[in-house]
XYZ file of C-alpha atoms in Angstrom:
617
model
C -78.651 -48.087 66.049
C -82.300 -48.842 66.785
C -85.208 -47.434 64.829
C -86.264 -45.064 67.631
C -82.773 -43.544 67.787
C -82.772 -43.115 64.028
C -86.106 -41.295 64.175
C -84.733 -38.984 66.879
C -81.807 -38.115 64.628
C -84.112 -37.400 61.704
C -86.169 -35.034 63.854
C -82.999 -33.095 64.641
C -82.633 -32.131 60.978
C -84.259 -28.713 61.124
C -83.124 -26.073 58.641
C -82.263 -22.508 59.514
C -84.050 -21.147 56.472
C -87.525 -20.173 55.349
C -89.914 -22.814 54.058
C -91.819 -22.028 50.881
C -95.509 -21.463 51.620
C -98.010 -23.714 49.889
C -99.368 -20.692 48.034
C -96.164 -20.855 45.987
C -96.223 -23.723 43.502
C -93.067 -25.747 43.052
C -93.172 -29.298 41.651
C -96.940 -29.796 41.800
C -97.020 -31.380 45.239
C -99.004 -30.118 48.224
C -97.503 -29.288 50.641
C -94.337 -28.063 48.944
C -91.450 -30.476 49.487
C -88.819 -29.402 52.023
C -86.137 -29.558 49.318
C -87.857 -26.981 47.080
C -85.380 -24.271 48.135
C -82.528 -26.524 49.245
C -78.989 -26.899 47.891
C -77.148 -30.236 47.788
C -73.388 -30.692 48.220
C -71.786 -33.821 46.780
C -68.895 -35.410 48.641
C -66.549 -37.883 46.965
C -65.328 -39.491 50.203
C -62.103 -40.915 48.774
C -60.921 -37.385 47.955
C -62.565 -35.161 50.589
C -60.610 -35.514 53.861
C -58.182 -38.193 55.059
C -58.256 -38.467 58.860
C -55.801 -41.333 59.388
C -52.935 -40.643 56.982
C -53.489 -43.572 54.621
C -53.910 -41.314 51.590
C -57.627 -42.026 51.179
C -60.453 -39.856 52.442
C -62.801 -41.350 55.022
C -65.981 -40.863 57.023
C -64.256 -39.377 60.066
C -62.684 -36.871 57.709
C -66.127 -35.830 56.492
C -67.355 -35.435 60.065
C -64.389 -33.199 60.852
C -65.433 -30.812 58.048
C -69.130 -30.488 58.844
C -68.738 -26.988 60.242
C -67.226 -25.863 56.929
C -70.213 -27.311 55.058
C -72.719 -25.788 57.469
C -70.931 -22.471 57.040
C -71.274 -22.701 53.276
C -75.013 -22.919 53.832
C -75.863 -26.139 52.015
C -78.712 -28.318 53.244
C -77.993 -31.853 52.038
C -74.776 -33.875 51.781
C -74.733 -36.549 49.088
C -72.033 -39.139 49.745
C -70.612 -41.190 46.887
C -70.520 -44.873 47.920
C -68.842 -45.872 51.171
C -70.179 -49.449 51.215
C -67.884 -52.457 51.247
C -66.351 -52.812 47.789
C -63.310 -54.168 45.931
C -62.989 -50.586 44.609
C -62.742 -51.649 40.971
C -64.803 -48.560 40.085
C -64.047 -46.564 43.240
C -66.923 -47.982 45.248
C -69.600 -48.063 42.545
C -69.063 -51.832 42.622
C -70.708 -52.814 45.907
C -69.962 -56.179 47.513
C -72.008 -55.623 50.705
C -74.761 -53.013 50.856
C -75.044 -53.196 54.641
C -71.429 -52.690 55.641
C -68.907 -49.859 55.397
C -65.683 -50.441 53.502
C -62.689 -50.372 55.890
C -61.074 -47.828 53.552
C -63.685 -45.342 54.761
C -64.133 -46.472 58.359
C -66.806 -48.340 60.290
C -70.556 -48.375 60.740
C -69.981 -46.568 64.039
C -68.233 -43.802 62.091
C -71.271 -43.607 59.806
C -73.637 -43.349 62.769
C -71.498 -40.549 64.206
C -71.551 -38.687 60.884
C -75.348 -38.945 60.731
C -75.747 -37.667 64.270
C -73.306 -34.775 63.879
C -74.710 -33.759 60.489
C -78.266 -33.763 61.801
C -77.219 -31.609 64.764
C -76.107 -28.994 62.241
C -79.290 -29.197 60.190
C -77.580 -31.151 57.403
C -79.280 -34.141 55.814
C -77.321 -37.143 54.496
C -78.235 -38.773 51.182
C -76.323 -41.913 50.253
C -75.307 -42.953 46.760
C -76.838 -46.314 45.882
C -75.983 -48.595 42.967
C -78.635 -51.216 42.281
C -78.391 -51.581 38.514
C -75.392 -53.779 39.230
C -73.343 -55.136 42.100
C -69.752 -56.214 42.457
C -68.951 -59.702 41.187
C -67.765 -60.298 44.769
C -71.253 -59.726 46.188
C -72.741 -62.804 47.840
C -75.728 -62.647 45.487
C -73.538 -62.933 42.423
C -71.346 -65.646 43.866
C -74.471 -67.688 44.650
C -75.837 -67.104 41.136
C -72.830 -68.873 39.614
C -74.580 -72.114 40.607
C -77.477 -72.819 38.218
C -79.316 -74.684 40.987
C -79.072 -71.902 43.559
C -82.136 -69.720 44.336
C -80.069 -66.739 43.131
C -79.371 -68.327 39.735
C -81.643 -65.871 37.902
C -80.634 -62.712 39.844
C -78.271 -61.593 37.042
C -78.319 -61.657 33.229
C -76.788 -65.066 32.480
C -76.734 -66.419 28.935
C -75.210 -69.486 27.227
C -72.609 -69.130 24.495
C -73.830 -68.459 20.975
C -74.865 -71.768 19.353
C -72.062 -73.412 17.406
C -69.291 -71.635 19.320
C -67.017 -72.916 22.044
C -67.845 -71.107 25.310
C -65.202 -68.595 26.323
C -63.759 -68.129 22.844
C -63.962 -64.944 20.712
C -67.317 -64.675 18.951
C -69.128 -66.935 21.411
C -70.638 -64.007 23.321
C -74.487 -64.001 23.358
C -74.616 -60.801 21.288
C -72.222 -58.082 20.129
C -72.739 -55.582 22.909
C -69.728 -53.653 24.177
C -69.183 -52.324 27.684
C -69.150 -48.562 28.282
C -65.818 -49.154 30.024
C -64.282 -50.926 27.014
C -64.291 -54.481 25.663
C -67.210 -56.873 25.481
C -70.258 -56.424 27.732
C -70.210 -60.198 28.297
C -67.834 -62.078 30.592
C -67.525 -65.854 30.578
C -67.682 -67.654 33.923
C -66.120 -71.160 33.778
C -67.853 -72.242 36.984
C -71.344 -71.692 35.606
C -70.342 -72.295 31.985
C -72.218 -69.198 30.837
C -71.738 -65.498 30.207
C -72.979 -62.678 32.422
C -73.900 -59.209 31.184
C -72.213 -56.058 32.470
C -72.860 -52.600 31.046
C -69.849 -51.282 32.946
C -66.793 -53.122 34.310
C -66.614 -56.898 34.093
C -66.586 -56.751 37.887
C -69.999 -55.017 37.829
C -72.591 -57.593 36.677
C -76.077 -56.185 36.004
C -78.846 -57.288 38.343
C -81.906 -58.853 36.718
C -84.741 -56.576 37.831
C -87.220 -58.754 35.934
C -86.916 -61.129 38.907
C -89.236 -59.947 41.725
C -86.970 -61.539 44.339
C -84.181 -59.171 43.296
C -86.450 -56.201 43.813
C -87.629 -57.429 47.207
C -84.035 -57.810 48.372
C -83.114 -54.323 47.145
C -86.106 -52.709 48.865
C -85.378 -54.547 52.109
C -81.826 -53.215 52.076
C -83.001 -49.665 51.302
C -85.484 -49.775 54.193
C -82.681 -50.931 56.487
C -80.715 -47.786 55.673
C -83.729 -45.489 55.953
C -84.578 -46.964 59.348
C -80.980 -46.338 60.402
C -81.462 -42.612 59.912
C -80.283 -41.578 56.458
C -82.356 -39.020 54.572
C -82.629 -40.648 51.168
C -80.720 -41.952 48.176
C -79.117 -40.703 45.016
C -79.468 -43.761 42.808
C -76.735 -44.420 40.282
C -77.834 -45.174 36.681
C -81.256 -46.110 38.039
C -82.941 -45.708 34.658
C -80.886 -48.633 33.332
C -82.524 -51.271 35.515
C -85.107 -52.221 32.867
C -83.852 -53.954 29.716
C -85.647 -54.445 26.409
C -86.453 -58.132 25.852
C -88.689 -59.907 23.382
C -91.738 -62.000 24.267
C -89.447 -64.945 24.998
C -87.151 -62.973 27.294
C -84.308 -62.719 24.752
C -82.164 -59.609 24.521
C -81.649 -57.807 21.206
C -79.156 -59.587 18.965
C -79.397 -62.923 20.783
C -79.583 -66.010 18.602
C -83.241 -66.768 17.905
C -84.381 -63.446 19.342
C -87.038 -61.261 17.768
C -85.343 -57.869 18.282
C -82.497 -56.750 16.022
C -79.341 -55.271 17.523
C -77.764 -51.916 16.665
C -74.909 -51.868 14.114
C -71.377 -52.615 15.276
C -69.307 -49.447 15.768
C -65.676 -48.642 14.979
C -64.444 -50.187 18.229
C -65.865 -53.584 17.235
C -69.029 -53.670 19.331
C -72.646 -52.545 19.236
C -74.044 -50.458 22.083
C -76.446 -51.794 24.715
C -77.439 -48.224 25.599
C -80.593 -47.962 23.432
C -81.941 -51.184 24.964
C -80.892 -50.644 28.589
C -81.759 -46.984 29.191
C -85.275 -45.901 30.191
C -86.518 -49.383 29.406
C -90.132 -50.565 29.255
C -90.571 -51.264 32.970
C -88.728 -48.276 34.484
C -91.934 -46.533 35.592
C -93.274 -49.727 37.120
C -90.064 -50.431 39.041
C -89.664 -46.865 40.340
C -93.284 -46.671 41.467
C -92.923 -50.002 43.239
C -89.742 -48.781 44.943
C -91.493 -45.661 46.196
C -94.348 -47.704 47.629
C -92.093 -50.276 49.278
C -89.418 -47.917 50.658
C -90.515 -44.286 50.871
C -94.290 -44.241 51.291
C -95.228 -43.172 54.814
C -91.858 -41.551 55.509
C -91.226 -37.824 55.861
C -88.195 -35.654 55.251
C -86.489 -37.817 52.649
C -85.273 -37.147 49.121
C -84.864 -39.698 46.326
C -82.869 -38.696 43.279
C -82.152 -40.759 40.186
C -79.235 -40.597 37.798
C -81.002 -40.917 34.463
C -78.970 -41.969 31.424
C -81.077 -41.968 28.271
C -84.057 -40.136 29.768
C -85.499 -37.252 27.760
C -86.733 -34.035 29.371
C -90.313 -35.092 28.602
C -89.778 -38.352 30.436
C -88.162 -36.456 33.298
C -91.415 -34.518 33.657
C -93.387 -37.768 33.921
C -91.038 -39.510 36.354
C -90.733 -36.496 38.696
C -94.415 -35.556 38.585
C -95.596 -36.217 42.177
C -98.852 -37.634 40.826
C -96.957 -40.578 39.328
C -95.192 -41.543 42.567
C -91.714 -42.295 41.216
C -88.716 -39.995 41.884
C -88.355 -36.511 43.365
C -85.802 -35.413 40.790
C -83.380 -36.803 38.229
C -79.985 -36.057 36.724
C -80.114 -35.571 32.977
C -76.981 -35.414 30.847
C -77.672 -33.861 27.458
C -76.257 -30.531 28.580
C -72.931 -32.060 29.659
C -72.556 -33.763 26.290
C -72.543 -30.573 24.238
C -68.758 -30.660 23.780
C -68.698 -34.268 22.578
C -69.401 -35.642 19.106
C -70.134 -39.341 18.653
C -67.753 -40.894 21.165
C -67.312 -39.244 24.537
C -63.652 -38.817 23.633
C -64.252 -36.882 20.401
C -64.473 -33.366 21.773
C -65.737 -30.196 20.102
C -65.587 -26.535 21.235
C -68.060 -25.160 23.763
C -70.861 -23.022 22.337
C -73.308 -21.010 24.415
C -76.105 -21.820 21.966
C -75.769 -25.542 22.615
C -75.844 -25.162 26.397
C -78.829 -22.807 26.193
C -80.744 -25.229 23.952
C -80.280 -28.239 26.241
C -80.967 -26.445 29.527
C -84.009 -24.723 28.032
C -85.462 -28.080 27.049
C -84.971 -29.372 30.592
C -86.448 -26.231 32.174
C -89.464 -26.093 29.879
C -90.276 -29.771 30.413
C -90.855 -29.256 34.138
C -92.552 -25.878 33.803
C -95.887 -27.255 35.015
C -95.062 -30.329 37.102
C -91.948 -32.176 38.158
C -88.523 -30.884 39.059
C -85.003 -30.415 37.698
C -81.575 -31.241 39.117
C -79.128 -28.438 38.350
C -75.461 -29.343 37.914
C -72.352 -28.792 35.835
C -69.902 -30.802 37.967
C -69.894 -34.142 39.748
C -67.602 -37.154 40.255
C -68.127 -38.185 36.604
C -67.695 -34.724 35.069
C -64.618 -32.474 34.809
C -64.319 -29.086 36.488
C -66.559 -26.591 34.694
C -64.096 -23.737 35.152
C -61.560 -25.652 33.042
C -64.040 -27.298 30.695
C -66.104 -24.288 29.600
C -64.583 -21.433 31.568
C -61.004 -20.155 31.658
C -58.397 -21.217 34.205
C -55.433 -19.685 32.324
C -55.084 -16.896 34.895
C -56.258 -16.318 38.450
C -58.540 -13.464 37.429
C -60.173 -15.474 34.647
C -60.528 -18.548 36.863
C -62.383 -16.585 39.530
C -64.532 -14.683 37.040
C -65.546 -17.703 34.959
C -66.184 -19.832 38.063
C -68.576 -17.182 39.334
C -70.245 -16.804 35.931
C -71.123 -20.481 35.630
C -72.180 -20.600 39.281
C -74.573 -17.697 38.829
C -75.998 -19.148 35.640
C -76.684 -22.546 37.197
C -78.076 -21.350 40.522
C -80.543 -18.963 38.938
C -82.324 -21.759 37.081
C -85.407 -23.476 38.475
C -84.726 -26.725 40.325
C -82.332 -28.001 42.960
C -78.680 -26.978 42.568
C -75.903 -29.472 43.269
C -72.458 -28.266 44.303
C -69.641 -30.753 43.799
C -66.837 -30.610 46.364
C -64.346 -27.897 45.478
C -66.678 -26.310 42.936
C -67.379 -23.630 45.535
C -63.649 -22.813 45.453
C -63.360 -22.763 41.666
C -61.151 -25.859 41.677
C -59.752 -26.691 38.236
C -58.973 -29.778 36.191
C -55.861 -31.713 37.129
C -54.023 -30.934 33.874
C -52.349 -34.346 33.881
C -49.899 -34.903 31.036
C -49.126 -38.632 31.232
C -51.322 -41.714 31.379
C -49.699 -43.015 34.567
C -51.154 -40.060 36.478
C -54.700 -41.325 35.882
C -56.477 -43.786 38.178
C -59.922 -43.964 36.598
C -60.891 -47.329 35.134
C -62.935 -45.693 32.375
C -60.031 -43.505 31.240
C -57.422 -46.271 31.265
C -59.695 -48.731 29.458
C -60.735 -46.138 26.882
C -57.110 -45.324 26.058
C -56.279 -49.010 25.663
C -59.274 -49.747 23.457
C -59.341 -46.612 21.314
C -55.624 -45.934 20.923
C -53.885 -49.289 21.267
C -56.448 -51.834 20.071
C -59.018 -50.278 17.696
C -56.624 -47.464 16.687
C -59.514 -45.047 16.137
C -57.863 -42.166 18.001
C -54.303 -40.858 18.179
C -52.414 -40.840 21.508
C -52.205 -37.044 21.390
C -55.930 -36.602 20.750
C -56.863 -39.075 23.475
C -54.603 -37.458 26.051
C -56.117 -34.064 25.193
C -59.624 -35.492 25.660
C -58.690 -37.042 29.013
C -57.220 -33.735 30.161
C -60.440 -31.950 29.232
C -63.224 -34.333 30.277
C -61.666 -37.321 32.099
C -63.354 -38.205 35.393
C -60.151 -37.971 37.434
C -60.234 -34.197 36.929
C -62.977 -34.106 39.559
C -61.313 -36.615 41.844
C -58.100 -34.920 42.886
C -58.038 -34.194 46.640
C -60.101 -31.376 48.093
C -57.929 -28.293 48.459
C -58.219 -27.131 52.049
C -54.980 -25.185 52.425
C -51.538 -24.519 50.935
C -49.685 -27.279 52.789
C -47.917 -30.142 50.990
C -51.027 -32.289 50.472
C -53.528 -29.417 50.461
C -54.741 -30.276 53.964
C -56.391 -33.393 52.552
C -53.959 -35.488 54.527
C -51.276 -34.490 57.014
C -48.205 -33.041 55.301
C -46.030 -35.455 57.305
C -48.117 -38.526 56.429
C -46.089 -41.543 55.334
C -48.494 -42.274 52.473
C -49.194 -39.817 49.669
C -52.794 -39.238 48.500
C -54.209 -41.978 46.255
C -54.196 -39.503 43.350
C -52.008 -36.432 42.938
C -52.971 -33.140 44.532
C -53.444 -30.335 42.007
C -50.305 -28.132 42.196
C -52.454 -24.983 42.180
C -53.678 -25.818 45.706
C -51.098 -23.314 46.959
C -53.344 -20.504 45.710
C -56.716 -22.226 45.193
C -57.860 -23.483 48.591
C -60.539 -23.050 51.235
C -58.203 -21.489 53.774
C -57.560 -18.412 51.623
C -61.180 -18.052 50.473
C -63.458 -18.531 53.477
C -62.796 -15.042 54.879
C -62.359 -13.297 51.516
C -65.576 -11.453 50.541
C -64.563 -11.448 46.859
C -63.771 -15.168 46.660
C -65.579 -17.865 44.719
C -66.528 -19.409 48.081
C -68.159 -16.170 49.267
C -70.059 -15.949 45.985
C -71.445 -19.475 46.438
C -72.574 -18.583 49.952
C -74.452 -15.630 48.454
C -76.129 -17.798 45.800
C -77.149 -20.453 48.328
C -78.631 -17.856 50.698
C -80.497 -16.316 47.774
C -82.214 -19.617 46.987
C -83.155 -20.068 50.636
C -84.649 -16.625 51.033
C -85.954 -15.479 47.649
C -89.099 -17.323 46.510
C -88.619 -16.109 42.925
C -85.305 -17.983 42.723
C -86.706 -21.086 44.388
C -90.041 -21.355 42.631
C -90.523 -18.691 39.975
C -91.334 -19.521 36.371
C -88.459 -19.582 33.868
C -88.545 -17.820 30.493
C -85.660 -17.751 28.019
C -84.839 -14.516 26.171
C -82.168 -13.405 23.683
C -82.184 -16.885 22.205
C -79.793 -16.192 19.336
C -76.904 -14.469 21.090
C -73.511 -16.155 20.684
C -72.097 -15.131 24.055
C -74.860 -14.135 26.468
C -77.281 -16.503 28.202
C -80.305 -14.601 29.531
C -83.653 -15.486 31.108
C -86.387 -14.095 33.337
C -87.777 -15.648 36.522
C -91.263 -14.555 37.669
C -93.428 -15.171 40.722
C -96.579 -13.093 41.028
C -95.601 -9.469 40.535
C -91.913 -10.087 41.215
C -89.466 -10.716 38.377
C -85.707 -11.202 38.056
C -83.564 -10.859 34.950
C -80.436 -13.015 34.749
C -77.894 -12.088 32.101
C -74.503 -13.841 31.878
C -71.603 -13.347 29.484
C -70.077 -16.808 28.998
C -67.018 -15.557 27.172
C -63.659 -14.030 27.949
C -64.308 -10.799 26.074
C -66.447 -7.696 26.506
C -69.774 -8.095 24.659
C -72.941 -6.098 24.020
C -75.993 -6.854 26.122
C -78.477 -8.361 23.646
C -81.679 -6.588 22.714
C -84.282 -8.302 24.914
C -82.196 -7.896 28.066
C -81.223 -4.339 27.167
C -84.878 -3.382 26.660
C -85.837 -4.710 30.101
C -83.282 -2.404 31.750
C -83.717 0.557 29.394
C -85.039 2.894 32.090
C -81.911 2.503 34.186
C -81.025 0.394 37.203
C -79.831 1.494 40.636
C -77.614 -0.557 42.944
C -80.448 -1.659 45.297
C -82.035 -3.500 42.351
C -78.892 -5.591 41.745
C -79.663 -8.894 43.454
C -76.306 -10.537 42.789
C -73.436 -9.871 40.399
C -70.133 -11.538 39.615
C -68.339 -8.177 39.441
C -70.180 -6.285 42.192
C -73.268 -4.081 42.202
C -71.492 -0.860 41.255
C -69.873 -2.467 38.230
C -73.205 -4.083 37.272
C -75.028 -0.739 37.211
C -72.404 0.726 34.880
C -72.496 -2.362 32.640
C -76.280 -2.180 32.301
C -76.161 1.559 31.579
C -73.509 1.024 28.895
C -75.380 -1.993 27.503
C -72.298 -4.208 27.647
C -70.907 -6.938 29.861
C -67.292 -7.443 30.856
C -65.631 -10.801 30.307
C -67.436 -13.486 32.357
C -69.788 -10.946 33.888
C -73.140 -12.114 35.230
C -75.890 -9.943 36.709
C -79.249 -10.638 38.351
C -81.479 -7.562 38.545
C -84.969 -6.901 39.865
C -87.353 -5.813 37.127
């Protein structure tokens, strides 16, 4: 596709919704960005829709479902990676940035998806992984030769002095990978080790090398010129590493920076030295200048491990020219203690504390990404809600949806979240496909013996990534409509058995469904400036069950009050005082249980299980 054609496609992306006037302040930019009242929908292509019966979702499958997505009302589709990849980490290990993996289709399929999405007013944002590549990428293969121009494109280090290369203890330092084992892999061809924060097939790029950055920006411009509408950049805040004045990493022999202590699994963590490093601002500002400056209608989002809310404010402040918004993770770690796999019960107070910090940080400038679910997180209805019965599943799915979508920022809906899809409830290890889960079980249970098999399986069932990766549930047929029920190949991962009752087919025309409720929330953000841009103020800060806050814009104000428990509870004092004079149905903006029920609840000063209400003040 030529550049002119791409520009024509971009111009076709007009939204059927109001645009916030510049008199309404959003992130501090003038004019207001187009995404200020938008909603993003994440697609995990492998699990969304299989069009050819091979058991794996594909690009043509996505195209075939665009009318469903347009009907939901979302504005932007974020695609997890579809680039060429060995699929060691389900596509987050890219071997060719400028080609489509045959699993997902062809570049022609991608062009068709762009064109058809833009016709429907849907923008396409592509997932991009540039902290690391696949070890099968041409850049990495070239770097294995010390005399090649690419020799310094990755983090290569010799064995520790006095040790035989490739033997235990010869690694350059004691860092462990987040996916288990050492973060260093020995390469016999080069005779050195390369660093990988994630899988050993995902070597980290060396962003200290300006040639690496030039190559990345060139590739990004190629995609933008082709007609995509921006990038969601995976672990982008890990591209800058802490090094001493001689370029040595912490813990390296002869280095000036001490490493962290070794943990119970036998390794120290690279996280403190590889997250929000010293040159992150410089690199992100350079990227914006080289790729996005002079373009209109795009969105660039960064996944931000290790970034504090205060830093989020700086990075997303338009004046600093870095990112439009970022994903922060403190709020999705509230049920974990120490290791990811040591889980603790959900508490409303912990969620309120973390989200409040994020909201307050961007109260003046910058922007927030709002999410509970994505391809790396379990289903919120199973994690913090209640999927033990159909009534509780629907009610708790709506409660968490209302809570999230009434915050200030850009909401992200992960595929199936709008249906209240649940965790997989796998019971045996052989049902899992995720590299992280399988490696964690091996390391923690079998090797380090720091967790029992029963405890680990319970943790995987609660927070394992495969919970979000079971096929999209379109209908009640054998494979949930994800692939043809007569297909010779079963889906790459099991379909959730509850697809017979939890599916799009039985919800789209049901006005009381989770799907219908999401449509209502999305339309509210499009059309109500208070929801899109109003200030955010937390109230009832000490309640154990109710999460409440007020949004204000000029003279308009909305109270959101949500019971995040499965029992009837009293409306706390601040919220009760704001509705003391009584509330009529026309003032109920949205409610999980309906306007009539909401009026009674407010009058009685109590909320039913999983009840959420938004009322005009």
